[in-house]
Structure formats: C-alpha cells, structure tokens
XYZ file of N, CA and C in Angstrom:
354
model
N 40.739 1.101 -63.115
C 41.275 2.245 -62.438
C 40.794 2.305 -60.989
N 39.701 2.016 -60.962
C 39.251 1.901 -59.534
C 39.658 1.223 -58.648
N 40.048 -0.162 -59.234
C 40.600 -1.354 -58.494
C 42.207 -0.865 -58.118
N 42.787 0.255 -58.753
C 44.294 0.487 -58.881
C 44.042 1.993 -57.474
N 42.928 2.387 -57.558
C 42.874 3.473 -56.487
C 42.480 2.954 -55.263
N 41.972 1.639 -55.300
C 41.667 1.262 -53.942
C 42.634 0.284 -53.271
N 43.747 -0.201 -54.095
C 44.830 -0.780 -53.611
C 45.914 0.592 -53.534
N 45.813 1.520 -53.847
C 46.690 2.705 -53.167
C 45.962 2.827 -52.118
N 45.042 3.353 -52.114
C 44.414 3.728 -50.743
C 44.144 2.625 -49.548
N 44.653 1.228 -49.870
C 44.833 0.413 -48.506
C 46.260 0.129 -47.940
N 47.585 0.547 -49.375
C 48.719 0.894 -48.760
C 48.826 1.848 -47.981
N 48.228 3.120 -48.729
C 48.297 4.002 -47.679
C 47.722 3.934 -46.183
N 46.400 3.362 -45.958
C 46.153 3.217 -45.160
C 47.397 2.441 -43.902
N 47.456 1.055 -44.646
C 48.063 0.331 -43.985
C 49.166 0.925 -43.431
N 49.848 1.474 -44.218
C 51.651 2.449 -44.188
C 51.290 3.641 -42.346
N 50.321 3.905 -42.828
C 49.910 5.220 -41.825
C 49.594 4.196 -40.507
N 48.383 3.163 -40.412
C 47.927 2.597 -39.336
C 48.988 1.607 -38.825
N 49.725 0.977 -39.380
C 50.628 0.148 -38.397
C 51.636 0.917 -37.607
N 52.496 1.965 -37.782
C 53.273 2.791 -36.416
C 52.540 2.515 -35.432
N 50.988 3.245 -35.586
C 50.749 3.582 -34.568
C 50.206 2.269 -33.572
N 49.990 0.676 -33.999
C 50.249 -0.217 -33.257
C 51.574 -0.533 -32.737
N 52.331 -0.161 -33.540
C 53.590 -1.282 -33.252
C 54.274 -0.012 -31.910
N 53.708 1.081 -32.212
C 53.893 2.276 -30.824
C 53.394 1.840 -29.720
N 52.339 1.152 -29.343
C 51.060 0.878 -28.465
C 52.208 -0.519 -27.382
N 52.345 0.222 -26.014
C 53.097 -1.193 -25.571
C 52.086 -2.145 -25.277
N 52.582 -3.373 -25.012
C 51.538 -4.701 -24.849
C 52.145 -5.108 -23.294
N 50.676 -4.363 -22.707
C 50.641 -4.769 -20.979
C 50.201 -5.952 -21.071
N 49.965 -6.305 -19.836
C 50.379 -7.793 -19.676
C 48.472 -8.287 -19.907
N 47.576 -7.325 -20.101
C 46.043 -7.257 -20.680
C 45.005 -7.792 -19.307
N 45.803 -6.929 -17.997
C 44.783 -7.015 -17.013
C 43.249 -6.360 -16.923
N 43.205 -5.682 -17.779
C 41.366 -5.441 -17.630
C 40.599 -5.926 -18.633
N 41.407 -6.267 -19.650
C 40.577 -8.038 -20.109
C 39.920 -8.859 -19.660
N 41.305 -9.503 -18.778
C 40.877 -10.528 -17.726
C 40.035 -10.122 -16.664
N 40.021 -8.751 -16.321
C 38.815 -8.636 -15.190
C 37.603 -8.644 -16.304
N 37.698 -7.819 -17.269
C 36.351 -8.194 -17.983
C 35.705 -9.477 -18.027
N 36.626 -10.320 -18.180
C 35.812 -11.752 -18.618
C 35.775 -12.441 -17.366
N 36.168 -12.078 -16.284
C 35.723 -12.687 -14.869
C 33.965 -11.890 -14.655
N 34.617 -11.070 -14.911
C 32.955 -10.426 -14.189
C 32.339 -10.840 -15.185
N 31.996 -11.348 -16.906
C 30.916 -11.741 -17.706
C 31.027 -12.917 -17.264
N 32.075 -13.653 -16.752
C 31.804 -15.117 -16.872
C 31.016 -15.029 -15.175
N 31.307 -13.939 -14.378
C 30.372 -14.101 -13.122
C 28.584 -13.716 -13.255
N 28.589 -12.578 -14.397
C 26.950 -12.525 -14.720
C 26.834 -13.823 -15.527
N 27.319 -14.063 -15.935
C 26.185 -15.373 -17.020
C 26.004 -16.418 -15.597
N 26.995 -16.524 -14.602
C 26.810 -17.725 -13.681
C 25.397 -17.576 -12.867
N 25.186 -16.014 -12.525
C 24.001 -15.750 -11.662
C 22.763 -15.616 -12.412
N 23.308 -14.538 -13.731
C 21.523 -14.917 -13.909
C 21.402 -15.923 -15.073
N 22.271 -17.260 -15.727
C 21.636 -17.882 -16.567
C 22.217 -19.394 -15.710
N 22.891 -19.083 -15.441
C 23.221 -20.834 -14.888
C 22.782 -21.121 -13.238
N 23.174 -20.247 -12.484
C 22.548 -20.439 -11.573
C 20.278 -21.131 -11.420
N 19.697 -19.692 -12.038
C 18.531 -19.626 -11.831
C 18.246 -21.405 -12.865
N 18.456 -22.023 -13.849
C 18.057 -22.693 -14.443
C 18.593 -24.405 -13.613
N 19.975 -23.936 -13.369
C 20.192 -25.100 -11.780
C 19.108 -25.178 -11.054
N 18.599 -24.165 -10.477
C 17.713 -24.036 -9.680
C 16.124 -24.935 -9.891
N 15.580 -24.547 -10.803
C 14.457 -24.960 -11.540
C 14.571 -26.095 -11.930
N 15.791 -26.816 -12.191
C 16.192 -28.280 -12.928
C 15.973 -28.900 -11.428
N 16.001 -28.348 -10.428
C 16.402 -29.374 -8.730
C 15.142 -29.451 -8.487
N 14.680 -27.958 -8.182
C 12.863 -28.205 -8.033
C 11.976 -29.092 -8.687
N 12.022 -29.169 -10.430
C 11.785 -30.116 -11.212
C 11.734 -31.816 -10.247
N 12.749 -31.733 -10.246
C 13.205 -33.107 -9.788
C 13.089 -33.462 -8.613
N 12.526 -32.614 -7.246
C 12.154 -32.720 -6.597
C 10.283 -33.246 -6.851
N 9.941 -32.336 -7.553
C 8.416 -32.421 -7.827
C 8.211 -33.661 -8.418
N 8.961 -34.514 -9.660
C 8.481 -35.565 -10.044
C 8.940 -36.972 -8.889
N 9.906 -36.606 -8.230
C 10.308 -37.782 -7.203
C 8.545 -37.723 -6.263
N 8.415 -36.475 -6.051
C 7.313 -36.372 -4.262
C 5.758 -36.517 -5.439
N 6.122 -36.744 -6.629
C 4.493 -37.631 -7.071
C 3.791 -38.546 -6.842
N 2.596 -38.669 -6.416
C 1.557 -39.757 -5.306
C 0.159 -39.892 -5.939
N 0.040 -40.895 -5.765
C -1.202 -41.289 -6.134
C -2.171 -40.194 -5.163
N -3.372 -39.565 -6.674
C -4.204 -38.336 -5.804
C -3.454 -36.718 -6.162
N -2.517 -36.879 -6.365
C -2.262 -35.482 -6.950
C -2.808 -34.757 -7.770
N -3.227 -33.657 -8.455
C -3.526 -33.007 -9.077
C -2.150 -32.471 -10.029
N -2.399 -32.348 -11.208
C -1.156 -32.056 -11.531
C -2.137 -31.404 -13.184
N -0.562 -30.169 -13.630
C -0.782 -30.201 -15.254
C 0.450 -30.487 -15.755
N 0.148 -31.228 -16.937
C 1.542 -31.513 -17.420
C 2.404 -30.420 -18.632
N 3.429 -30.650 -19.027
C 3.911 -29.837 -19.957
C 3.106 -29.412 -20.941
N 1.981 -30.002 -21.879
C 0.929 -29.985 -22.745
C -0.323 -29.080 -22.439
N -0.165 -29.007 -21.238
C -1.258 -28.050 -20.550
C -2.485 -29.078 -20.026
N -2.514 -30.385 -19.943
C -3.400 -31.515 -19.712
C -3.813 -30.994 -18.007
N -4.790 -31.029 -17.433
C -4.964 -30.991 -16.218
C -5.325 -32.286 -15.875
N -4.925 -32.883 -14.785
C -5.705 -34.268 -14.251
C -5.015 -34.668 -13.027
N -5.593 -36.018 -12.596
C -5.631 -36.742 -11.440
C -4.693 -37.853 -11.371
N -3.756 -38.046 -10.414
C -2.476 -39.156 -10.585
C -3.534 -40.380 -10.029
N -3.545 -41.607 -10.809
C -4.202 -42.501 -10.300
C -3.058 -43.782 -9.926
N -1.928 -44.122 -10.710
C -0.910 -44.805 -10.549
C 0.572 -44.646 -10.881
N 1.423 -44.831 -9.987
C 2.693 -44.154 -10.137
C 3.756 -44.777 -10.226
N 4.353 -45.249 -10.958
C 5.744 -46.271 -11.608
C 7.294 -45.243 -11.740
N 7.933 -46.074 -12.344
C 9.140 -45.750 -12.146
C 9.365 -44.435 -12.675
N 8.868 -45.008 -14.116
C 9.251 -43.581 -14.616
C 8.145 -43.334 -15.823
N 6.979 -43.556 -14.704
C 5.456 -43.313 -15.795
C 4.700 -42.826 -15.139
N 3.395 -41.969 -15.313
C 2.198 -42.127 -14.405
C 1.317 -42.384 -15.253
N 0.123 -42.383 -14.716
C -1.380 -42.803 -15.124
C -2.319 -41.660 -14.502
N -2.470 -40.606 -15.613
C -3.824 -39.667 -15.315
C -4.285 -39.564 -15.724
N -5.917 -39.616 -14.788
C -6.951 -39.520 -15.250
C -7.751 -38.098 -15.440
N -8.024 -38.159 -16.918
C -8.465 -36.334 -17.175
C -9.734 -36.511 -17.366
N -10.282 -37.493 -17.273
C -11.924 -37.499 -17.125
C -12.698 -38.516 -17.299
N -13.886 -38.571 -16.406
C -14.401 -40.005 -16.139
C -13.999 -41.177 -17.034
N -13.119 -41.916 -16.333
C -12.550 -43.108 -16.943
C -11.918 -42.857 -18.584
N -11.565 -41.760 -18.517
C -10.336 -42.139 -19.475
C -8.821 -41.352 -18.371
N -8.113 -42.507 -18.716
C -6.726 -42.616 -18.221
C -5.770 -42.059 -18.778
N -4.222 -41.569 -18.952
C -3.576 -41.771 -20.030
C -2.117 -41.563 -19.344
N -1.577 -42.545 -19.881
C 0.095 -42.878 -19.292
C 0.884 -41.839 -19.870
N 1.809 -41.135 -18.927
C 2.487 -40.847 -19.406
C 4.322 -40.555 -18.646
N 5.258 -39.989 -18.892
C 6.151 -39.934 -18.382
C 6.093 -39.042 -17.004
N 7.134 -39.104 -16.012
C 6.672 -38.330 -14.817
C 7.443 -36.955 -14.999
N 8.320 -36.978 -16.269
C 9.316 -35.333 -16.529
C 8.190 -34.715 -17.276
N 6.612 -35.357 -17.779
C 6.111 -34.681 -18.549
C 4.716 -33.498 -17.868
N 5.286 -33.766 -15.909
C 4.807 -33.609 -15.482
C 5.090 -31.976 -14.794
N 4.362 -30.598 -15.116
C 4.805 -29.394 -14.895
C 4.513 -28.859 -13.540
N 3.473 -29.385 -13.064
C 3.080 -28.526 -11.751
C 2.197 -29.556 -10.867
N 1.734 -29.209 -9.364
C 1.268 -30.292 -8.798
C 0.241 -28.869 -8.609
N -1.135 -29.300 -8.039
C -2.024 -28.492 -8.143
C -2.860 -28.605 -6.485
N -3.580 -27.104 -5.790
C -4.011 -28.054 -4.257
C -5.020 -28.802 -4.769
N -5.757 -29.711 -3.594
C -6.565 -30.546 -3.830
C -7.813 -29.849 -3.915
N -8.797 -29.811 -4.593
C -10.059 -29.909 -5.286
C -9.759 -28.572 -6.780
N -8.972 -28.412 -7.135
C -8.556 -27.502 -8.304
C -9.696 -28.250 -9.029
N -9.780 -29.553 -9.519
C -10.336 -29.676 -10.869
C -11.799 -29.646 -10.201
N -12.231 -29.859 -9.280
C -13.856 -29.479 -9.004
C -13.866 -28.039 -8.905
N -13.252 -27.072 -8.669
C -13.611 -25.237 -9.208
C -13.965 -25.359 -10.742
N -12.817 -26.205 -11.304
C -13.021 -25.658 -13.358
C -14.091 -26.126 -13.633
C-alpha cells in the first residue's frame, strides 16, 4: 500500500510540476555564461596563476645552483652544495658525509653562514 501511495504521489507531483516548466521560456542562458566566465576567471587567478608562478621560481632556483650554496631540500635536509651535474647534486650535511641527490629535490637556497648559526 505504501508503494501504491507513493507512486500516486509522484504522478501527482509530476502532473502539477511539469506546466510550470514547460511555462518557463528558454532564453538564450546569458547569465550562465557570465557565471562560468567569471569562475573560470577566479580559478585562473588564485589557483593557476599563483602555482605557474612558484613552478618558474622553482626552476629558476634549481638552474642558478652552484657549488657553495646552502640549501634545504624537500625532506627538510639542511646542507652544503659541493658538486653540481646535470640533473644531480652532491650535499654535504656533515663532516664528510656527502649525499647525491636530484636538483628538483632541492626547496630553498639559504644566505651564506646559515649552517654555522645552527
């Protein structure tokens, strides 16, 4: 019985709610389209723009890497650039131990004498 009152009550529904679409004229849906210009203009400024941004700097910072830098890497490693390859370095995080690693794994360049303050 229930199942027989709730298929009346979605004819009815239905019977009552479609007039009042098929009443509704269909403009041609210009403030749609301004809607989705202006979301597609916020997502450009604050998520694609700012992360462009940071991807160039990035890539600026691992190109201008030099033997003598100070740097921490993504891991939080602090150390000293001792040799610099294509697409490797060699830092040293403390008396004579070395450790190779990639130059994207490289987060920040640091001024010179940072690791004699810590």
């Amino acid at each position: 019985m229930k199942i027989a009152m709730r298929s009346i009550l979605a004819l009815l529904a239905t019977a009552l709610i479609s007039p009042a679409y098929a009443a509704a004229p269909a403009g041609p849906g210009g403030v749609e389209l301004i809607m989705l210009v202006v979301m597609m203009v916020v997502f450009y400024f604050f998520l694609i723009r700012p992360q462009q941004k940071r991807a160039k700097e990035h890539k600026n910072l691992v190109e201008s890497l030099s033997k003598g830098d100070e740097v921490v890497t993504s891991g939080g490693i602090l150390g000293r650039i001792t040799k610099v390859t294509d697409d490797f370095v060699v830092v040293e995080i403390s008396n004579n131990l070395e450790i190779k690693m990639q130059k994207g794994s490289v987060q920040a360049t640091l001024p010179k004498g940072t690791m004699k303050s810590i």
